[in-house]
Amino acid sequence: AQIDYIILNHNEPDHSGALARLVDLCPKAQVVASQAGSIYLKNITNRSDLKVTVVKDGEKLDLGGKTLTFLSAPFLHWPDSIFTWLEEDKILFSCDFLGAHYCEPYVLDTRVNHPEAYEAAFLGYYEAIFGPFKPYVLKGLEKIQDLDLEFVCPSHGPVLTRDCRIPYVKEMYAKWSQPVKNETPLIPIFYVTAYGNTGLVAEAIAKGIRSVLPQAQVETYDVIHHDFAKLQGLLAASDAFAVGSPTLNRDALPPIWDLLTHIDAVNCQKKPVLAFGSYGWSGEAVPYLVDRLGKLKMKVFGEGYKVCFVPSQKDLAEAEELGAQFARSL
């Protein structure tokens, strides 16, 4: 086939999966990618004979009457991402940026027949893919603010047009990416409890936090009684949090591990967190939680706190004091 260039805006397999086959069909084609994108092309295609051209931010490629300008867009949403601007036709190929996991029979946003479904997909896509990279979203919007956009062609979802959704999607991305600061400290306490003992410790810790920070939003949440989407939102918005589990079969209980998989590991680094729990025979849950939270680069308070079987009044007083100490450390 007579193809001279293959523009690779992004290395993710849903973008690069056909690359090896394309190169077989177009052996003279140059693969164009960012420096970061060029690093793993041999691993992605399992071939060492690729002809790769690395482009820098702002670099142009003259195709003969059509000019491509490459714009660096790191962490939107991979380190290698770039946008490609087709100047003469006023088309931005935005990679995943401004897209949605949504498809209808027609290509343009002006032909969408189910706007409510599209809107839900648009928001869900932003939250799942770009939510962890909000500062980079704002930089990406700044990068394209002076472009005279007639069309935006994201890799997923309808093509966006000047007279329909381009202004709106840019506005929504800017709105959703603004830093949010709680008016009062938000310190949720998440736990799961088998016989109520870890729950008693959770309430004692909450009492201790409130004694130091009476204005703080401090609530306890037995995770099996709450929607995980709500808990995930609390995790993301919190200024600090505590997490607790009893030990069962030498481990923390599955609902707590499930909760920890919802932590935004990009933006929650250095967030203060306290681990606690109860145990009967071995007591591994709390140290395992401490270890996991530490590996997520969070600011773990001490070595955690655990009580044996039913917490005594002395245990609860210690838990309350621990909550107070945690609050003072914030």
GROMACS .gro file of C-alpha atoms in nm:
model
  330
    1ALA     CA    1   0.000   0.000   0.000
    2GLN     CA    2   0.114   0.356  -0.071
    3ILE     CA    3   0.131   0.487   0.283
    4ASP     CA    4   0.424   0.706   0.379
    5TYR     CA    5   0.351   0.782   0.745
    6ILE     CA    6   0.170   0.613   1.031
    7ILE     CA    7   0.098   0.869   1.304
    8LEU     CA    8   0.092   0.705   1.645
    9ASN     CA    9  -0.059   0.953   1.891
   10HIS     CA   10  -0.048   0.699   2.171
   11ASN     CA   11   0.089   0.349   2.237
   12GLU     CA   12  -0.206   0.192   2.419
   13PRO     CA   13  -0.301  -0.138   2.252
   14ASP     CA   14  -0.638  -0.007   2.131
   15HIS     CA   15  -0.435   0.247   1.929
   16SER     CA   16  -0.129   0.042   1.836
   17GLY     CA   17  -0.267  -0.310   1.809
   18ALA     CA   18  -0.271  -0.310   1.427
   19LEU     CA   19   0.069  -0.144   1.390
   20ALA     CA   20   0.269  -0.460   1.321
   21ARG     CA   21   0.021  -0.567   1.052
   22LEU     CA   22   0.018  -0.218   0.898
   23VAL     CA   23   0.396  -0.220   0.876
   24ASP     CA   24   0.379  -0.558   0.700
   25LEU     CA   25   0.142  -0.408   0.444
   26CYS     CA   26   0.332  -0.078   0.419
   27PRO     CA   27   0.700  -0.166   0.463
   28LYS     CA   28   0.820   0.178   0.353
   29ALA     CA   29   0.602   0.368   0.602
   30GLN     CA   30   0.759   0.580   0.872
   31VAL     CA   31   0.604   0.548   1.218
   32VAL     CA   32   0.574   0.892   1.379
   33ALA     CA   33   0.563   0.903   1.759
   34SER     CA   34   0.676   1.104   2.059
   35GLN     CA   35   1.006   1.026   2.227
   36ALA     CA   36   0.820   0.847   2.508
   37GLY     CA   37   0.606   0.668   2.252
   38SER     CA   38   0.907   0.542   2.059
   39ILE     CA   39   1.058   0.358   2.355
   40TYR     CA   40   0.829   0.055   2.360
   41LEU     CA   41   0.736   0.020   1.994
   42LYS     CA   42   0.960  -0.283   1.955
   43ASN     CA   43   0.790  -0.444   2.255
   44ILE     CA   44   0.446  -0.366   2.116
   45THR     CA   45   0.515  -0.498   1.766
   46ASN     CA   46   0.780  -0.759   1.852
   47ARG     CA   47   0.990  -0.646   1.560
   48SER     CA   48   1.316  -0.454   1.541
   49ASP     CA   49   1.298  -0.320   1.185
   50LEU     CA   50   1.052  -0.035   1.244
   51LYS     CA   51   1.129   0.296   1.078
   52VAL     CA   52   1.051   0.541   1.357
   53THR     CA   53   1.054   0.920   1.340
   54VAL     CA   54   1.050   1.090   1.680
   55VAL     CA   55   0.874   1.429   1.687
   56LYS     CA   56   0.900   1.705   1.944
   57ASP     CA   57   0.636   1.945   2.071
   58GLY     CA   58   0.546   2.190   1.794
   59GLU     CA   59   0.730   2.001   1.522
   60LYS     CA   60   0.564   2.005   1.178
   61LEU     CA   61   0.539   1.748   0.902
   62ASP     CA   62   0.469   1.882   0.551
   63LEU     CA   63   0.271   1.630   0.349
   64GLY     CA   64   0.253   1.852   0.041
   65GLY     CA   65  -0.038   2.092   0.081
   66LYS     CA   66  -0.131   1.950   0.420
   67THR     CA   67   0.065   2.024   0.736
   68LEU     CA   68   0.062   1.820   1.054
   69THR     CA   69   0.174   1.985   1.378
   70PHE     CA   70   0.246   1.760   1.673
   71LEU     CA   71   0.158   1.883   2.022
   72SER     CA   72   0.299   1.711   2.328
   73ALA     CA   73   0.021   1.603   2.566
   74PRO     CA   74   0.184   1.392   2.838
   75PHE     CA   75  -0.045   1.202   3.077
   76LEU     CA   76  -0.348   1.258   2.859
   77HIS     CA   77  -0.367   0.986   2.950
   78TRP     CA   78  -0.033   0.808   2.899
   79PRO     CA   79   0.316   0.960   2.920
   80ASP     CA   80   0.356   0.922   2.542
   81SER     CA   81   0.039   1.100   2.426
   82ILE     CA   82   0.044   1.365   2.154
   83PHE     CA   83  -0.221   1.562   1.965
   84THR     CA   84  -0.195   1.604   1.587
   85TRP     CA   85  -0.320   1.930   1.433
   86LEU     CA   86  -0.410   1.937   1.063
   87GLU     CA   87  -0.377   2.308   1.003
   88GLU     CA   88  -0.531   2.349   0.657
   89ASP     CA   89  -0.850   2.160   0.746
   90LYS     CA   90  -0.867   2.286   1.106
   91ILE     CA   91  -0.890   1.933   1.242
   92LEU     CA   92  -0.743   1.827   1.576
   93PHE     CA   93  -0.676   1.456   1.620
   94SER     CA   94  -0.689   1.463   1.998
   95CYS     CA   95  -0.603   1.102   2.080
   96ASP     CA   96  -0.820   1.003   2.380
   97PHE     CA   97  -0.872   1.364   2.492
   98LEU     CA   98  -1.234   1.490   2.482
   99GLY     CA   99  -1.365   1.150   2.378
  100ALA     CA  100  -1.622   0.900   2.504
  101HIS     CA  101  -1.675   0.527   2.490
  102TYR     CA  102  -1.987   0.580   2.285
  103CYS     CA  103  -2.094   0.493   1.933
  104GLU     CA  104  -2.396   0.560   1.712
  105PRO     CA  105  -2.446   0.492   1.340
  106TYR     CA  106  -2.346   0.846   1.241
  107VAL     CA  107  -2.002   0.997   1.291
  108LEU     CA  108  -2.069   1.363   1.376
  109ASP     CA  109  -2.191   1.496   1.709
  110THR     CA  110  -2.469   1.678   1.522
  111ARG     CA  111  -2.624   1.340   1.440
  112VAL     CA  112  -2.634   1.194   1.792
  113ASN     CA  113  -2.980   1.047   1.853
  114HIS     CA  114  -2.945   0.963   2.222
  115PRO     CA  115  -2.787   1.268   2.388
  116GLU     CA  116  -2.852   1.153   2.744
  117ALA     CA  117  -2.669   0.825   2.688
  118TYR     CA  118  -2.385   1.010   2.516
  119GLU     CA  119  -2.361   1.258   2.803
  120ALA     CA  120  -2.341   0.979   3.061
  121ALA     CA  121  -2.069   0.807   2.859
  122PHE     CA  122  -1.880   1.136   2.819
  123LEU     CA  123  -1.875   1.198   3.194
  124GLY     CA  124  -1.791   0.837   3.282
  125TYR     CA  125  -1.506   0.838   3.031
  126TYR     CA  126  -1.360   1.156   3.179
  127GLU     CA  127  -1.384   1.027   3.536
  128ALA     CA  128  -1.229   0.688   3.459
  129ILE     CA  129  -0.954   0.796   3.221
  130PHE     CA  130  -0.873   1.162   3.286
  131GLY     CA  131  -0.989   1.204   3.646
  132PRO     CA  132  -0.646   1.104   3.783
  133PHE     CA  133  -0.473   1.361   3.557
  134LYS     CA  134  -0.664   1.683   3.616
  135PRO     CA  135  -0.361   1.918   3.618
  136TYR     CA  136  -0.258   1.773   3.282
  137VAL     CA  137  -0.612   1.818   3.147
  138LEU     CA  138  -0.587   2.190   3.219
  139LYS     CA  139  -0.249   2.202   3.044
  140GLY     CA  140  -0.396   2.017   2.747
  141LEU     CA  141  -0.681   2.267   2.719
  142GLU     CA  142  -0.431   2.550   2.735
  143LYS     CA  143  -0.230   2.384   2.459
  144ILE     CA  144  -0.525   2.395   2.216
  145GLN     CA  145  -0.694   2.718   2.326
  146ASP     CA  146  -0.559   2.924   2.034
  147LEU     CA  147  -0.635   2.667   1.765
  148ASP     CA  148  -0.917   2.754   1.525
  149LEU     CA  149  -1.094   2.423   1.572
  150GLU     CA  150  -1.344   2.321   1.309
  151PHE     CA  151  -1.341   1.954   1.404
  152VAL     CA  152  -1.198   1.748   1.690
  153CYS     CA  153  -1.150   1.380   1.610
  154PRO     CA  154  -1.097   1.187   1.935
  155SER     CA  155  -1.002   0.823   1.918
  156HIS     CA  156  -1.330   0.726   2.084
  157GLY     CA  157  -1.677   0.868   2.036
  158PRO     CA  158  -1.834   1.104   1.781
  159VAL     CA  159  -1.638   1.364   1.586
  160LEU     CA  160  -1.686   1.699   1.758
  161THR     CA  161  -1.780   2.008   1.558
  162ARG     CA  162  -1.738   2.381   1.611
  163ASP     CA  163  -2.111   2.454   1.598
  164CYS     CA  164  -2.213   2.169   1.826
  165ARG     CA  165  -2.002   2.025   2.108
  166ILE     CA  166  -1.647   2.161   2.085
  167PRO     CA  167  -1.710   2.463   2.312
  168TYR     CA  168  -1.912   2.249   2.553
  169VAL     CA  169  -1.664   1.963   2.595
  170LYS     CA  170  -1.378   2.207   2.653
  171GLU     CA  171  -1.587   2.388   2.914
  172MET     CA  172  -1.679   2.064   3.093
  173TYR     CA  173  -1.321   1.935   3.099
  174ALA     CA  174  -1.209   2.268   3.246
  175LYS     CA  175  -1.486   2.262   3.507
  176TRP     CA  176  -1.428   1.902   3.613
  177SER     CA  177  -1.052   1.952   3.639
  178GLN     CA  178  -1.052   2.248   3.876
  179PRO     CA  179  -0.884   2.187   4.213
  180VAL     CA  180  -1.142   2.128   4.485
  181LYS     CA  181  -1.068   2.224   4.843
  182ASN     CA  182  -1.303   2.119   5.122
  183GLU     CA  183  -1.437   2.405   5.334
  184THR     CA  184  -1.383   2.187   5.639
  185PRO     CA  185  -1.154   1.881   5.662
  186LEU     CA  186  -1.313   1.565   5.524
  187ILE     CA  187  -1.191   1.259   5.716
  188PRO     CA  188  -1.401   0.948   5.645
  189ILE     CA  189  -1.340   0.627   5.839
  190PHE     CA  190  -1.397   0.309   5.638
  191TYR     CA  191  -1.420  -0.032   5.798
  192VAL     CA  192  -1.566  -0.378   5.777
  193THR     CA  193  -1.650  -0.573   6.090
  194ALA     CA  194  -1.731  -0.939   6.153
  195TYR     CA  195  -1.867  -0.924   6.509
  196GLY     CA  196  -1.877  -0.549   6.574
  197ASN     CA  197  -1.534  -0.516   6.735
  198THR     CA  198  -1.362  -0.328   6.452
  199GLY     CA  199  -1.669  -0.107   6.434
  200LEU     CA  200  -1.623  -0.010   6.801
  201VAL     CA  201  -1.262   0.086   6.729
  202ALA     CA  202  -1.376   0.292   6.429
  203GLU     CA  203  -1.619   0.491   6.644
  204ALA     CA  204  -1.354   0.551   6.910
  205ILE     CA  205  -1.108   0.680   6.651
  206ALA     CA  206  -1.378   0.907   6.508
  207LYS     CA  207  -1.446   1.045   6.855
  208GLY     CA  208  -1.077   1.121   6.901
  209ILE     CA  209  -1.055   1.303   6.567
  210ARG     CA  210  -1.363   1.511   6.648
  211SER     CA  211  -1.215   1.612   6.985
  212VAL     CA  212  -0.926   1.784   6.805
  213LEU     CA  213  -1.105   1.891   6.486
  214PRO     CA  214  -1.467   1.956   6.588
  215GLN     CA  215  -1.532   2.134   6.259
  216ALA     CA  216  -1.418   1.836   6.050
  217GLN     CA  217  -1.653   1.612   5.854
  218VAL     CA  218  -1.588   1.281   6.031
  219GLU     CA  219  -1.818   0.987   5.959
  220THR     CA  220  -1.774   0.611   5.989
  221TYR     CA  221  -1.871   0.386   5.699
  222ASP     CA  222  -1.921   0.011   5.721
  223VAL     CA  223  -1.830  -0.050   5.359
  224ILE     CA  224  -2.068  -0.341   5.302
  225HIS     CA  225  -2.363  -0.108   5.369
  226HIS     CA  226  -2.266   0.168   5.125
  227ASP     CA  227  -2.244   0.206   4.750
  228PHE     CA  228  -1.884   0.175   4.630
  229ALA     CA  229  -1.924   0.470   4.394
  230LYS     CA  230  -2.003   0.688   4.696
  231LEU     CA  231  -1.707   0.548   4.890
  232GLN     CA  232  -1.477   0.604   4.593
  233GLY     CA  233  -1.588   0.967   4.579
  234LEU     CA  234  -1.519   1.008   4.950
  235LEU     CA  235  -1.174   0.853   4.909
  236ALA     CA  236  -1.087   1.091   4.629
  237ALA     CA  237  -1.224   1.402   4.802
  238SER     CA  238  -1.091   1.328   5.151
  239ASP     CA  239  -0.816   1.525   5.318
  240ALA     CA  240  -0.724   1.214   5.518
  241PHE     CA  241  -0.896   0.887   5.602
  242ALA     CA  242  -0.880   0.576   5.819
  243VAL     CA  243  -0.939   0.217   5.714
  244GLY     CA  244  -1.001  -0.087   5.931
  245SER     CA  245  -1.058  -0.461   5.913
  246PRO     CA  246  -1.057  -0.762   6.141
  247THR     CA  247  -0.824  -1.050   6.060
  248LEU     CA  248  -0.993  -1.354   5.908
  249ASN     CA  249  -0.789  -1.648   5.783
  250ARG     CA  250  -0.469  -1.445   5.824
  251ASP     CA  251  -0.586  -1.154   5.608
  252ALA     CA  252  -0.801  -0.843   5.591
  253LEU     CA  253  -1.154  -0.897   5.465
  254PRO     CA  254  -1.226  -0.874   5.089
  255PRO     CA  255  -1.451  -0.563   5.104
  256ILE     CA  256  -1.159  -0.360   5.241
  257TRP     CA  257  -0.923  -0.484   4.971
  258ASP     CA  258  -1.191  -0.399   4.715
  259LEU     CA  259  -1.212  -0.049   4.861
  260LEU     CA  260  -0.837   0.001   4.838
  261THR     CA  261  -0.846  -0.085   4.467
  262HIS     CA  262  -1.058   0.231   4.426
  263ILE     CA  263  -0.785   0.457   4.560
  264ASP     CA  264  -0.659   0.705   4.302
  265ALA     CA  265  -0.294   0.603   4.327
  266VAL     CA  266  -0.184   0.902   4.120
  267ASN     CA  267  -0.342   1.180   4.324
  268CYS     CA  268  -0.361   1.021   4.668
  269GLN     CA  269   0.014   0.999   4.716
  270LYS     CA  270   0.116   1.147   5.053
  271LYS     CA  271  -0.247   1.157   5.171
  272PRO     CA  272  -0.256   1.085   5.548
  273VAL     CA  273  -0.414   0.753   5.641
  274LEU     CA  274  -0.455   0.544   5.956
  275ALA     CA  275  -0.505   0.164   5.962
  276PHE     CA  276  -0.680  -0.023   6.244
  277GLY     CA  277  -0.862  -0.345   6.323
  278SER     CA  278  -0.928  -0.633   6.558
  279TYR     CA  279  -0.812  -0.993   6.561
  280GLY     CA  280  -0.847  -1.319   6.747
  281TRP     CA  281  -0.552  -1.544   6.677
  282SER     CA  282  -0.293  -1.395   6.445
  283GLY     CA  283  -0.364  -1.030   6.355
  284GLU     CA  284  -0.217  -0.989   6.006
  285ALA     CA  285  -0.488  -0.755   5.869
  286VAL     CA  286  -0.354  -0.426   6.006
  287PRO     CA  287   0.012  -0.476   5.907
  288TYR     CA  288  -0.102  -0.589   5.562
  289LEU     CA  289  -0.310  -0.272   5.527
  290VAL     CA  290  -0.018  -0.060   5.644
  291ASP     CA  291   0.207  -0.230   5.390
  292ARG     CA  292  -0.037  -0.182   5.102
  293LEU     CA  293  -0.102   0.183   5.184
  294GLY     CA  294   0.270   0.246   5.211
  295LYS     CA  295   0.328   0.093   4.869
  296LEU     CA  296   0.066   0.335   4.734
  297LYS     CA  297   0.300   0.611   4.860
  298MET     CA  298   0.046   0.731   5.115
  299LYS     CA  299   0.143   0.895   5.444
  300VAL     CA  300   0.066   0.610   5.683
  301PHE     CA  301   0.028   0.713   6.047
  302GLY     CA  302   0.244   0.494   6.271
  303GLU     CA  303   0.215   0.118   6.253
  304GLY     CA  304  -0.161   0.107   6.278
  305TYR     CA  305  -0.369  -0.005   6.575
  306LYS     CA  306  -0.526  -0.342   6.654
  307VAL     CA  307  -0.707  -0.494   6.949
  308CYS     CA  308  -0.752  -0.857   7.048
  309PHE     CA  309  -1.112  -0.977   7.027
  310VAL     CA  310  -1.350  -0.742   7.212
  311PRO     CA  311  -1.196  -0.399   7.281
  312SER     CA  312  -1.182  -0.312   7.651
  313GLN     CA  313  -1.245   0.037   7.783
  314LYS     CA  314  -0.868   0.078   7.792
  315ASP     CA  315  -0.846  -0.027   7.427
  316LEU     CA  316  -1.117   0.218   7.327
  317ALA     CA  317  -0.948   0.498   7.520
  318GLU     CA  318  -0.625   0.419   7.334
  319ALA     CA  319  -0.810   0.421   7.002
  320GLU     CA  320  -0.967   0.755   7.087
  321GLU     CA  321  -0.627   0.899   7.176
  322LEU     CA  322  -0.486   0.758   6.853
  323GLY     CA  323  -0.760   0.939   6.661
  324ALA     CA  324  -0.669   1.261   6.841
  325GLN     CA  325  -0.300   1.214   6.760
  326PHE     CA  326  -0.387   1.145   6.397
  327ALA     CA  327  -0.592   1.465   6.384
  328ARG     CA  328  -0.308   1.668   6.535
  329SER     CA  329  -0.072   1.536   6.269
  330LEU     CA  330  -0.284   1.672   5.986
   0.00000   0.00000   0.00000
